[in-house]
Amino acid sequence: MIPRSTKVLVVGAGGREHALCWKLSQSDGVERLYCAPGNGGTSALPKTSNVDLKVSDFAGIAKFAGEAGVDLVVIGPDNPLADGIVDFLRAEGLRVFGPDKQGAQLEASKAFAKDFMKEHGIPTAPYLVADDLSSALAMLNENPWIRVVKADGLALGKGVFVCDSDEEVRQALEAIFNERRFGEAGNRVVLEERLEGEEISLLFFCDGKSISAMPPCQDHKRRFEGDRGPNTGGMGVYSPVPLYLNCQTEIESQVVEPLRKVFANQAFDFQGVIYAGILVVTEHSLEGKPVYKPNVLEFNARFGDPETQVIMPLLQSDLLAILWNCTEGTLATTEIQWAKKAACCVVACAGNYPEGSSSGKAIELKETAEHVYIYHAGTRLEAGRLVTAGGRVVAVTAVDDAFDQAVTRAYEGMNSVAFEGMDFRKDIGRRAVGACP
Ligand code: AMP
Ligand code: GLY
């Protein structure tokens, strides 16, 4: 049973955490909400205070949660999960939403994730694993299909090299093993075949026994229009995804069903969010009909950012009940309703992001139209004034019955945001405009 007046602590400081706190603050069952360390948006929410603690300060977080009488801790980012924050807090007697260190391996080790997919029959690109440069080069010699090199560990989304030639593969291997560009995250590499297709993010709540899918969405990882430039944490996202509407049956039978079986058989201990990055290869039958082949590129063991900024505004049910019931193992009997609407989220970042970030510049925010929301990421309050404090600064999400309107209104919402050096991609959702209902 969920206590009637719950105190919840959300760990993290990004747009994802603001969206989670925004939704939790609407829950009647939440009496007090804390965000550690939070940002300028979380501190302005009803019932909510920021707590000045680093996400890596497990002891400080445990102490605060104990003293404040926190009933549920929700972990946002990947690093503390991989470092075992959940194990630490549980050992202190706290209830935590998020996977333990072993479960978080699904994201923290790409080799672990690939072996998991192989074992459970989840389609993924062919792969090999190497622990040093000479064996990786030998594998490349014998397997000319290798075109993707991935540092095994967490590398801020930068540890993946998609190559065009053997030479580029060799350069990637040298960057990882010789230059040690990703430190220990590059002690091991996954070598993959390169697939071509469109990507879909599909996130699931998971209580260790069952899973429940959230609305599919599509992230825009590259910095510039037309999917050019360096990879970022994500420049914008939208839901639904037209491609998903075409290949839902294939994703359901080839990805979701095997995953469901893993948990029905309790073959993997995991509570939290499983985020599958799916690449859909489209081939054609002899009759010229499209044949869709979904492949899981990676798993994340947490909510996506900015994916959460479109998913939360579409959730009609009580988020507290869902997260709580995941920790109880009662997800299967929990009501989860999603609005049958479209959402589009555009990220406003510093001009020099992702290489650089912005700090201390005044942010001006104006009132937005109905169903248009501003989620803060890199912001903080400085003497009562909202200023920039990061690469991705805020994101604007619009929800609408019509997809095209959601996109238009998200961009209109951008007029409510201003700070020096502000930039954003102008083509978020463009691929889907006209293709979504
Ligand atoms: P990951 O962190 O594994 O999702 O990889 C980051 C990005 O690299 C993905 O979003 C894809 O765009 C790309 N990528 C990863 N693996 C492959 C692959 N096997 N073939 C083509 N692109 C890939
Ligand atoms: N938007 C990608 C991620 O959260 O990993």
Short mmCIF file of C-alpha atoms and ligand atoms in Angstrom, two decimals:
data_model
loop_
_atom_site.label_atom_id
_atom_site.label_comp_id
_atom_site.label_asym_id
_atom_site.label_seq_id
_atom_site.Cartn_x
_atom_site.Cartn_y
_atom_site.Cartn_z
CA MET A 1 0.00 0.00 0.00
CA ILE A 2 1.23 3.47 -0.87
CA PRO A 3 1.22 5.74 2.20
CA ARG A 4 -1.37 8.49 1.85
CA SER A 5 1.15 11.31 2.21
CA THR A 6 4.29 10.26 0.44
CA LYS A 7 7.65 12.00 0.44
CA VAL A 8 9.59 11.40 -2.77
CA LEU A 9 13.20 12.23 -3.62
CA VAL A 10 14.21 12.41 -7.30
CA VAL A 11 17.97 12.17 -7.96
CA GLY A 12 19.31 14.14 -10.94
CA ALA A 13 19.35 17.64 -12.41
CA GLY A 14 18.21 17.52 -16.03
CA GLY A 15 15.10 18.05 -18.11
CA ARG A 16 14.23 14.41 -17.43
CA GLU A 17 14.17 15.06 -13.69
CA HIS A 18 12.14 18.26 -14.11
CA ALA A 19 9.54 16.35 -16.17
CA LEU A 20 9.42 13.54 -13.57
CA CYS A 21 9.04 16.04 -10.70
CA TRP A 22 6.44 18.01 -12.69
CA LYS A 23 4.34 14.86 -13.06
CA LEU A 24 4.91 13.67 -9.48
CA SER A 25 3.98 17.08 -8.09
CA GLN A 26 0.51 16.59 -9.64
CA SER A 27 -0.03 13.41 -7.66
CA ASP A 28 -2.43 13.77 -4.71
CA GLY A 29 -0.42 11.11 -2.90
CA VAL A 30 2.76 13.19 -2.97
CA GLU A 31 3.00 15.42 0.08
CA ARG A 32 6.61 16.56 -0.36
CA LEU A 33 8.96 16.29 -3.26
CA TYR A 34 12.73 16.76 -3.20
CA CYS A 35 15.14 16.89 -6.11
CA ALA A 36 18.89 16.36 -5.62
CA PRO A 37 20.46 18.52 -6.86
CA GLY A 38 17.60 19.64 -9.16
CA ASN A 39 17.60 22.83 -11.25
CA GLY A 40 15.86 26.18 -11.52
CA GLY A 41 12.70 24.46 -12.77
CA THR A 42 12.34 21.78 -10.11
CA SER A 43 12.67 24.29 -7.24
CA ALA A 44 9.75 26.30 -8.65
CA LEU A 45 7.31 23.34 -8.66
CA PRO A 46 4.58 23.06 -6.04
CA LYS A 47 5.50 20.95 -2.95
CA THR A 48 9.09 20.71 -4.23
CA SER A 49 12.51 21.74 -2.89
CA ASN A 50 15.98 21.23 -4.28
CA VAL A 51 18.54 19.50 -2.10
CA ASP A 52 22.15 20.54 -2.65
CA LEU A 53 23.71 17.08 -3.00
CA LYS A 54 25.72 15.59 -5.86
CA VAL A 55 24.26 12.50 -7.55
CA SER A 56 27.53 10.72 -6.69
CA ASP A 57 27.18 11.46 -2.96
CA PHE A 58 25.39 8.22 -2.04
CA ALA A 59 26.01 8.63 1.70
CA GLY A 60 24.73 12.22 1.68
CA ILE A 61 21.62 11.19 -0.27
CA ALA A 62 20.94 8.29 2.13
CA LYS A 63 21.40 10.55 5.16
CA PHE A 64 19.08 13.22 3.78
CA ALA A 65 16.42 10.67 2.77
CA GLY A 66 16.54 9.09 6.24
CA GLU A 67 16.28 12.40 8.08
CA ALA A 68 13.52 13.79 5.83
CA GLY A 69 11.48 10.57 6.07
CA VAL A 70 11.57 9.95 2.31
CA ASP A 71 9.32 7.03 1.29
CA LEU A 72 10.55 6.59 -2.27
CA VAL A 73 13.76 7.56 -4.08
CA VAL A 74 13.70 7.76 -7.90
CA ILE A 75 17.03 7.70 -9.75
CA GLY A 76 17.33 9.66 -13.04
CA PRO A 77 20.88 9.44 -14.49
CA ASP A 78 22.94 6.48 -15.68
CA ASN A 79 26.19 7.02 -13.78
CA PRO A 80 24.92 6.61 -10.21
CA LEU A 81 22.92 3.54 -11.32
CA ALA A 82 26.04 1.97 -12.83
CA ASP A 83 27.97 2.83 -9.65
CA GLY A 84 25.45 1.04 -7.44
CA ILE A 85 23.40 3.85 -5.86
CA VAL A 86 20.38 1.57 -5.67
CA ASP A 87 22.27 -1.16 -3.82
CA PHE A 88 23.65 1.48 -1.43
CA LEU A 89 20.29 3.11 -0.66
CA ARG A 90 18.47 -0.20 -0.31
CA ALA A 91 21.09 -1.36 2.18
CA GLU A 92 20.16 1.76 4.18
CA GLY A 93 16.55 0.57 4.24
CA LEU A 94 15.22 2.93 1.56
CA ARG A 95 12.70 2.10 -1.16
CA VAL A 96 14.21 2.94 -4.55
CA PHE A 97 12.90 3.02 -8.12
CA GLY A 98 15.77 1.99 -10.42
CA PRO A 99 17.88 -1.08 -11.15
CA ASP A 100 20.67 -2.29 -8.89
CA LYS A 101 24.27 -2.35 -10.10
CA GLN A 102 23.85 -5.76 -11.75
CA GLY A 103 20.65 -4.70 -13.57
CA ALA A 104 22.26 -1.42 -14.66
CA GLN A 105 24.86 -3.49 -16.55
CA LEU A 106 22.25 -3.60 -19.30
CA GLU A 107 23.35 -0.04 -20.05
CA ALA A 108 26.79 0.15 -18.41
CA SER A 109 28.27 -2.71 -20.46
CA LYS A 110 27.45 -2.95 -24.14
CA ALA A 111 28.99 -6.45 -24.26
CA PHE A 112 26.70 -7.53 -21.41
CA ALA A 113 23.69 -6.10 -23.26
CA LYS A 114 24.64 -7.88 -26.51
CA ASP A 115 25.06 -11.22 -24.69
CA PHE A 116 21.68 -10.61 -22.99
CA MET A 117 20.05 -10.07 -26.38
CA LYS A 118 21.70 -13.15 -27.88
CA GLU A 119 20.65 -15.31 -24.94
CA HIS A 120 17.03 -14.14 -25.06
CA GLY A 121 16.54 -14.08 -28.83
CA ILE A 122 16.22 -10.31 -29.19
CA PRO A 123 17.40 -9.26 -32.68
CA THR A 124 20.55 -7.12 -32.72
CA ALA A 125 23.45 -6.44 -35.11
CA PRO A 126 26.07 -9.24 -35.42
CA TYR A 127 28.95 -8.56 -33.01
CA LEU A 128 32.28 -9.61 -31.54
CA VAL A 129 33.93 -8.53 -28.30
CA ALA A 130 37.64 -7.68 -27.90
CA ASP A 131 39.72 -6.82 -24.84
CA ASP A 132 42.81 -5.38 -26.53
CA LEU A 133 43.96 -3.71 -29.72
CA SER A 134 45.73 -6.66 -31.31
CA SER A 135 42.80 -9.06 -30.93
CA ALA A 136 40.40 -6.38 -32.21
CA LEU A 137 42.60 -5.84 -35.29
CA ALA A 138 42.80 -9.60 -35.86
CA MET A 139 38.99 -9.77 -35.72
CA LEU A 140 38.77 -6.95 -38.25
CA ASN A 141 41.07 -8.86 -40.61
CA GLU A 142 38.91 -11.94 -40.47
CA ASN A 143 35.54 -10.16 -40.36
CA PRO A 144 35.41 -7.41 -42.97
CA TRP A 145 31.77 -6.68 -42.05
CA ILE A 146 32.90 -4.88 -38.87
CA ARG A 147 31.99 -1.22 -39.27
CA VAL A 148 30.86 -0.08 -35.81
CA VAL A 149 33.16 0.20 -32.79
CA LYS A 150 31.72 0.75 -29.30
CA ALA A 151 33.52 1.36 -26.04
CA ASP A 152 31.95 -1.15 -23.66
CA GLY A 153 31.30 1.24 -20.75
CA LEU A 154 29.50 4.56 -20.19
CA ALA A 155 31.03 7.31 -22.32
CA LEU A 156 28.48 10.16 -22.28
CA GLY A 157 27.02 8.86 -25.55
CA LYS A 158 30.33 9.48 -27.32
CA GLY A 159 31.79 5.97 -27.26
CA VAL A 160 30.24 4.76 -30.53
CA PHE A 161 32.05 5.04 -33.88
CA VAL A 162 30.03 4.32 -37.02
CA CYS A 163 32.67 3.81 -39.73
CA ASP A 164 32.86 3.70 -43.52
CA SER A 165 36.10 1.76 -43.96
CA ASP A 166 38.61 -0.58 -42.31
CA GLU A 167 40.85 2.43 -41.85
CA GLU A 168 38.19 4.28 -39.82
CA VAL A 169 37.63 1.18 -37.69
CA ARG A 170 41.39 1.06 -36.98
CA GLN A 171 41.40 4.75 -36.05
CA ALA A 172 38.48 4.21 -33.66
CA LEU A 173 40.27 1.27 -32.04
CA GLU A 174 43.40 3.36 -31.59
CA ALA A 175 41.40 6.18 -29.99
CA ILE A 176 39.92 3.69 -27.54
CA PHE A 177 42.88 1.41 -26.75
CA ASN A 178 45.95 3.63 -27.38
CA GLU A 179 44.72 7.16 -26.66
CA ARG A 180 42.47 5.78 -23.89
CA ARG A 181 39.90 8.39 -24.92
CA PHE A 182 37.19 6.88 -22.71
CA GLY A 183 39.43 5.67 -19.90
CA GLU A 184 38.28 2.44 -18.29
CA ALA A 185 35.03 2.50 -20.29
CA GLY A 186 37.29 1.51 -23.21
CA ASN A 187 38.94 -1.53 -21.61
CA ARG A 188 36.75 -3.63 -23.87
CA VAL A 189 35.07 -2.96 -27.21
CA VAL A 190 32.07 -4.32 -29.06
CA LEU A 191 32.59 -4.62 -32.83
CA GLU A 192 29.41 -4.64 -34.91
CA GLU A 193 28.00 -4.80 -38.37
CA ARG A 194 26.61 -1.47 -39.52
CA LEU A 195 22.85 -1.37 -40.04
CA GLU A 196 20.95 1.24 -42.00
CA GLY A 197 17.52 2.42 -40.97
CA GLU A 198 15.40 4.69 -38.85
CA GLU A 199 15.57 4.64 -35.05
CA ILE A 200 12.79 4.43 -32.47
CA SER A 201 13.09 4.76 -28.70
CA LEU A 202 10.78 2.43 -26.80
CA LEU A 203 10.76 2.66 -23.02
CA PHE A 204 9.20 0.24 -20.57
CA PHE A 205 8.32 0.34 -16.90
CA CYS A 206 9.56 -2.89 -15.36
CA ASP A 207 8.92 -4.43 -11.94
CA GLY A 208 11.10 -7.53 -12.44
CA LYS A 209 8.11 -9.69 -13.46
CA SER A 210 6.39 -7.75 -16.19
CA ILE A 211 6.91 -4.78 -18.48
CA SER A 212 4.65 -2.00 -19.71
CA ALA A 213 5.53 0.04 -22.80
CA MET A 214 5.40 3.82 -22.87
CA PRO A 215 4.52 5.67 -26.11
CA PRO A 216 7.24 5.20 -28.77
CA CYS A 217 9.26 8.27 -29.61
CA GLN A 218 12.07 9.43 -31.85
CA ASP A 219 15.08 11.32 -30.55
CA HIS A 220 17.27 13.65 -32.63
CA LYS A 221 20.79 12.93 -31.38
CA ARG A 222 22.82 14.99 -33.84
CA ARG A 223 23.48 18.63 -33.10
CA PHE A 224 22.47 20.19 -36.43
CA GLU A 225 19.56 20.15 -38.89
CA GLY A 226 19.42 17.21 -41.29
CA ASP A 227 21.02 14.93 -38.65
CA ARG A 228 24.46 16.41 -39.19
CA GLY A 229 27.21 17.32 -36.73
CA PRO A 230 28.35 15.73 -33.48
CA ASN A 231 26.21 13.47 -31.30
CA THR A 232 24.53 15.14 -28.34
CA GLY A 233 22.42 14.02 -25.40
CA GLY A 234 19.40 14.74 -27.63
CA MET A 235 18.20 17.93 -29.36
CA GLY A 236 14.51 17.11 -29.52
CA VAL A 237 12.02 14.30 -29.64
CA TYR A 238 8.51 13.52 -30.77
CA SER A 239 5.80 10.94 -30.34
CA PRO A 240 4.15 9.02 -31.97
CA VAL A 241 6.52 7.78 -34.68
CA PRO A 242 5.00 7.05 -38.14
CA LEU A 243 7.44 4.18 -38.77
CA TYR A 244 6.35 2.54 -35.52
CA LEU A 245 2.74 2.62 -36.66
CA ASN A 246 3.87 0.60 -39.74
CA CYS A 247 5.98 -1.99 -37.95
CA GLN A 248 4.31 -2.28 -34.55
CA THR A 249 3.53 -5.97 -35.15
CA GLU A 250 7.18 -6.80 -35.87
CA ILE A 251 8.47 -4.82 -32.87
CA GLU A 252 5.84 -6.41 -30.66
CA SER A 253 6.66 -9.99 -31.72
CA GLN A 254 10.44 -9.71 -32.17
CA VAL A 255 11.45 -7.29 -29.39
CA VAL A 256 8.69 -6.82 -26.83
CA GLU A 257 7.56 -10.45 -26.59
CA PRO A 258 11.06 -11.89 -25.91
CA LEU A 259 11.62 -9.13 -23.34
CA ARG A 260 8.28 -9.90 -21.72
CA LYS A 261 9.29 -13.58 -21.49
CA VAL A 262 12.58 -12.72 -19.75
CA PHE A 263 10.65 -11.09 -16.94
CA ALA A 264 7.73 -13.54 -16.87
CA ASN A 265 10.38 -16.24 -16.25
CA GLN A 266 12.11 -13.92 -13.77
CA ALA A 267 15.32 -14.58 -15.71
CA PHE A 268 16.78 -11.13 -14.99
CA ASP A 269 16.52 -9.10 -11.82
CA PHE A 270 15.56 -5.59 -12.91
CA GLN A 271 13.26 -2.92 -11.52
CA GLY A 272 13.09 0.45 -13.17
CA VAL A 273 12.94 1.68 -16.74
CA ILE A 274 14.28 -0.30 -19.69
CA TYR A 275 14.88 1.89 -22.70
CA ALA A 276 15.38 0.04 -25.99
CA GLY A 277 17.04 1.95 -28.83
CA ILE A 278 15.63 0.15 -31.87
CA LEU A 279 16.86 0.53 -35.44
CA VAL A 280 14.38 -0.66 -38.04
CA VAL A 281 15.92 -2.05 -41.24
CA THR A 282 13.42 -1.88 -44.10
CA GLU A 283 13.83 -4.49 -46.84
CA HIS A 284 11.47 -5.36 -49.66
CA SER A 285 9.75 -8.60 -50.59
CA LEU A 286 9.79 -9.96 -54.15
CA GLU A 287 6.42 -8.27 -54.61
CA GLY A 288 7.95 -4.97 -53.53
CA LYS A 289 6.20 -4.88 -50.15
CA PRO A 290 8.19 -3.45 -47.22
CA VAL A 291 9.55 -5.98 -44.73
CA TYR A 292 10.51 -4.44 -41.38
CA LYS A 293 13.36 -5.89 -39.33
CA PRO A 294 13.75 -4.28 -35.90
CA ASN A 295 17.17 -4.54 -34.21
CA VAL A 296 17.95 -3.39 -30.70
CA LEU A 297 21.08 -1.21 -30.86
CA GLU A 298 21.35 -0.66 -27.15
CA PHE A 299 19.51 -0.70 -23.85
CA ASN A 300 19.49 2.10 -21.34
CA ALA A 301 18.55 1.35 -17.77
CA ARG A 302 16.72 4.63 -17.07
CA PHE A 303 14.33 7.22 -18.47
CA GLY A 304 15.63 8.97 -21.60
CA ASP A 305 16.41 12.65 -21.77
CA PRO A 306 14.66 14.37 -23.61
CA GLU A 307 12.30 11.38 -24.21
CA THR A 308 10.82 11.86 -20.72
CA GLN A 309 9.81 15.41 -21.69
CA VAL A 310 7.30 14.01 -24.23
CA ILE A 311 6.37 10.87 -22.30
CA MET A 312 5.34 12.54 -19.03
CA PRO A 313 2.91 15.04 -20.59
CA LEU A 314 1.19 12.09 -22.34
CA LEU A 315 0.79 10.08 -19.13
CA GLN A 316 -2.74 10.35 -17.76
CA SER A 317 -2.32 8.03 -14.78
CA ASP A 318 -0.67 8.64 -11.43
CA LEU A 319 3.12 8.39 -11.82
CA LEU A 320 3.62 7.84 -8.09
CA ALA A 321 1.45 4.71 -8.19
CA ILE A 322 3.35 3.33 -11.21
CA LEU A 323 6.82 3.89 -9.72
CA TRP A 324 5.75 2.64 -6.29
CA ASN A 325 4.11 -0.47 -7.71
CA CYS A 326 7.24 -1.26 -9.72
CA THR A 327 9.10 -1.47 -6.41
CA GLU A 328 6.33 -3.76 -5.07
CA GLY A 329 6.23 -6.08 -8.09
CA THR A 330 2.59 -5.18 -8.83
CA LEU A 331 3.01 -3.40 -12.16
CA ALA A 332 0.74 -5.90 -13.97
CA THR A 333 -2.30 -4.71 -12.01
CA THR A 334 -1.47 -0.98 -12.17
CA GLU A 335 -3.56 1.32 -14.32
CA ILE A 336 -1.45 3.08 -16.96
CA GLN A 337 -3.33 5.28 -19.42
CA TRP A 338 -1.72 7.34 -22.16
CA ALA A 339 -3.30 10.27 -23.98
CA LYS A 340 -3.84 9.40 -27.62
CA LYS A 341 -2.17 12.61 -28.64
CA ALA A 342 1.05 13.82 -30.20
CA ALA A 343 3.88 15.55 -28.38
CA CYS A 344 6.92 17.37 -29.69
CA CYS A 345 9.85 18.61 -27.61
CA VAL A 346 12.54 21.01 -28.84
CA VAL A 347 15.71 21.58 -26.81
CA ALA A 348 17.19 25.08 -26.47
CA CYS A 349 20.92 24.78 -25.93
CA ALA A 350 24.02 26.92 -25.66
CA GLY A 351 25.43 27.88 -29.08
CA ASN A 352 28.66 25.98 -28.37
CA TYR A 353 26.94 22.77 -27.15
CA PRO A 354 28.00 19.87 -27.11
CA GLU A 355 31.66 20.96 -26.91
CA GLY A 356 30.83 23.77 -24.53
CA SER A 357 28.06 25.00 -22.25
CA SER A 358 26.61 28.22 -20.91
CA SER A 359 26.89 29.56 -17.39
CA GLY A 360 25.44 32.54 -15.57
CA LYS A 361 23.56 34.10 -18.52
CA ALA A 362 20.13 35.49 -17.63
CA ILE A 363 17.20 33.44 -18.95
CA GLU A 364 13.94 35.15 -19.80
CA LEU A 365 10.86 32.93 -19.79
CA LYS A 366 7.41 34.10 -20.81
CA GLU A 367 4.03 32.49 -20.24
CA THR A 368 3.31 29.65 -22.71
CA ALA A 369 0.03 28.68 -24.36
CA GLU A 370 -2.13 25.89 -22.94
CA HIS A 371 -0.53 22.40 -23.16
CA VAL A 372 2.88 23.91 -23.91
CA TYR A 373 5.43 23.21 -21.17
CA ILE A 374 8.93 24.46 -20.46
CA TYR A 375 11.20 21.89 -18.78
CA HIS A 376 14.46 23.13 -17.35
CA ALA A 377 17.73 21.25 -17.84
CA GLY A 378 20.83 23.46 -17.38
CA THR A 379 19.35 26.27 -15.28
CA ARG A 380 19.81 27.50 -11.72
CA LEU A 381 18.64 30.31 -9.51
CA GLU A 382 21.31 32.86 -8.67
CA ALA A 383 20.17 35.41 -6.10
CA GLY A 384 16.58 34.83 -7.22
CA ARG A 385 17.47 35.23 -10.91
CA LEU A 386 17.19 32.34 -13.38
CA VAL A 387 20.51 31.79 -15.20
CA THR A 388 22.04 29.22 -17.55
CA ALA A 389 24.00 26.33 -16.06
CA GLY A 390 24.69 23.77 -18.77
CA GLY A 391 24.75 22.78 -22.43
CA ARG A 392 21.11 21.90 -22.85
CA VAL A 393 19.33 24.74 -21.04
CA VAL A 394 15.56 24.22 -21.36
CA ALA A 395 13.17 22.27 -23.58
CA VAL A 396 9.74 23.22 -24.82
CA THR A 397 7.11 20.48 -25.23
CA ALA A 398 3.74 20.94 -26.90
CA VAL A 399 0.93 18.38 -26.77
CA ASP A 400 -1.84 18.40 -29.34
CA ASP A 401 -4.45 16.14 -30.96
CA ALA A 402 -2.75 16.64 -34.32
CA PHE A 403 0.93 15.83 -34.79
CA ASP A 404 1.65 18.77 -37.09
CA GLN A 405 0.11 21.16 -34.59
CA ALA A 406 2.27 19.75 -31.78
CA VAL A 407 5.36 20.57 -33.84
CA THR A 408 4.14 24.05 -34.78
CA ARG A 409 3.17 24.87 -31.21
CA ALA A 410 6.45 23.61 -29.75
CA TYR A 411 8.26 26.05 -32.05
CA GLU A 412 5.82 28.84 -31.13
CA GLY A 413 6.64 28.02 -27.51
CA MET A 414 10.31 28.65 -28.26
CA ASN A 415 9.38 32.35 -28.56
CA SER A 416 8.79 32.26 -24.80
CA VAL A 417 12.46 31.45 -24.13
CA ALA A 418 15.43 33.79 -24.51
CA PHE A 419 19.03 33.76 -23.32
CA GLU A 420 22.29 34.96 -24.83
CA GLY A 421 23.74 32.45 -27.30
CA MET A 422 20.56 30.34 -27.43
CA ASP A 423 20.29 27.86 -30.30
CA PHE A 424 17.95 25.02 -31.27
CA ARG A 425 17.37 22.66 -34.20
CA LYS A 426 14.70 23.93 -36.58
CA ASP A 427 13.71 20.50 -37.96
CA ILE A 428 12.54 18.51 -34.93
CA GLY A 429 9.64 16.31 -36.02
CA ARG A 430 9.85 17.48 -39.61
CA ARG A 431 10.36 13.93 -40.90
CA ALA A 432 7.03 12.92 -39.40
CA VAL A 433 4.99 15.98 -40.36
CA GLY A 434 2.29 14.89 -42.74
CA ALA A 435 2.93 11.21 -41.96
CA CYS A 436 1.37 11.04 -38.48
CA PRO A 437 -2.35 11.09 -37.85
P1 AMP B 1 24.20 3.29 -29.10
O1 AMP B 1 24.79 4.10 -27.97
O2 AMP B 1 24.60 1.86 -29.10
O3 AMP B 1 22.72 3.50 -29.27
O4 AMP B 1 24.78 3.99 -30.40
C1 AMP B 1 24.66 5.37 -30.64
C2 AMP B 1 24.22 5.60 -32.05
O5 AMP B 1 25.14 4.98 -32.96
C3 AMP B 1 22.88 4.97 -32.36
O6 AMP B 1 21.82 5.80 -32.00
C4 AMP B 1 22.99 4.75 -33.86
O7 AMP B 1 22.66 5.94 -34.55
C5 AMP B 1 24.44 4.43 -34.06
N1 AMP B 1 24.66 2.96 -34.09
C6 AMP B 1 24.91 2.14 -33.05
N2 AMP B 1 25.04 0.85 -33.46
C7 AMP B 1 24.87 0.86 -34.79
C8 AMP B 1 24.89 -0.16 -35.81
N3 AMP B 1 25.12 -1.44 -35.51
N4 AMP B 1 24.65 0.23 -37.07
C9 AMP B 1 24.41 1.52 -37.40
N5 AMP B 1 24.39 2.52 -36.50
C10 AMP B 1 24.61 2.21 -35.21
N1 GLY B 2 18.12 10.74 -25.44
C1 GLY B 2 19.00 9.66 -25.31
C2 GLY B 2 19.23 9.18 -23.95
O1 GLY B 2 18.58 9.56 -23.00
O2 GLY B 2 20.12 8.34 -23.80
#
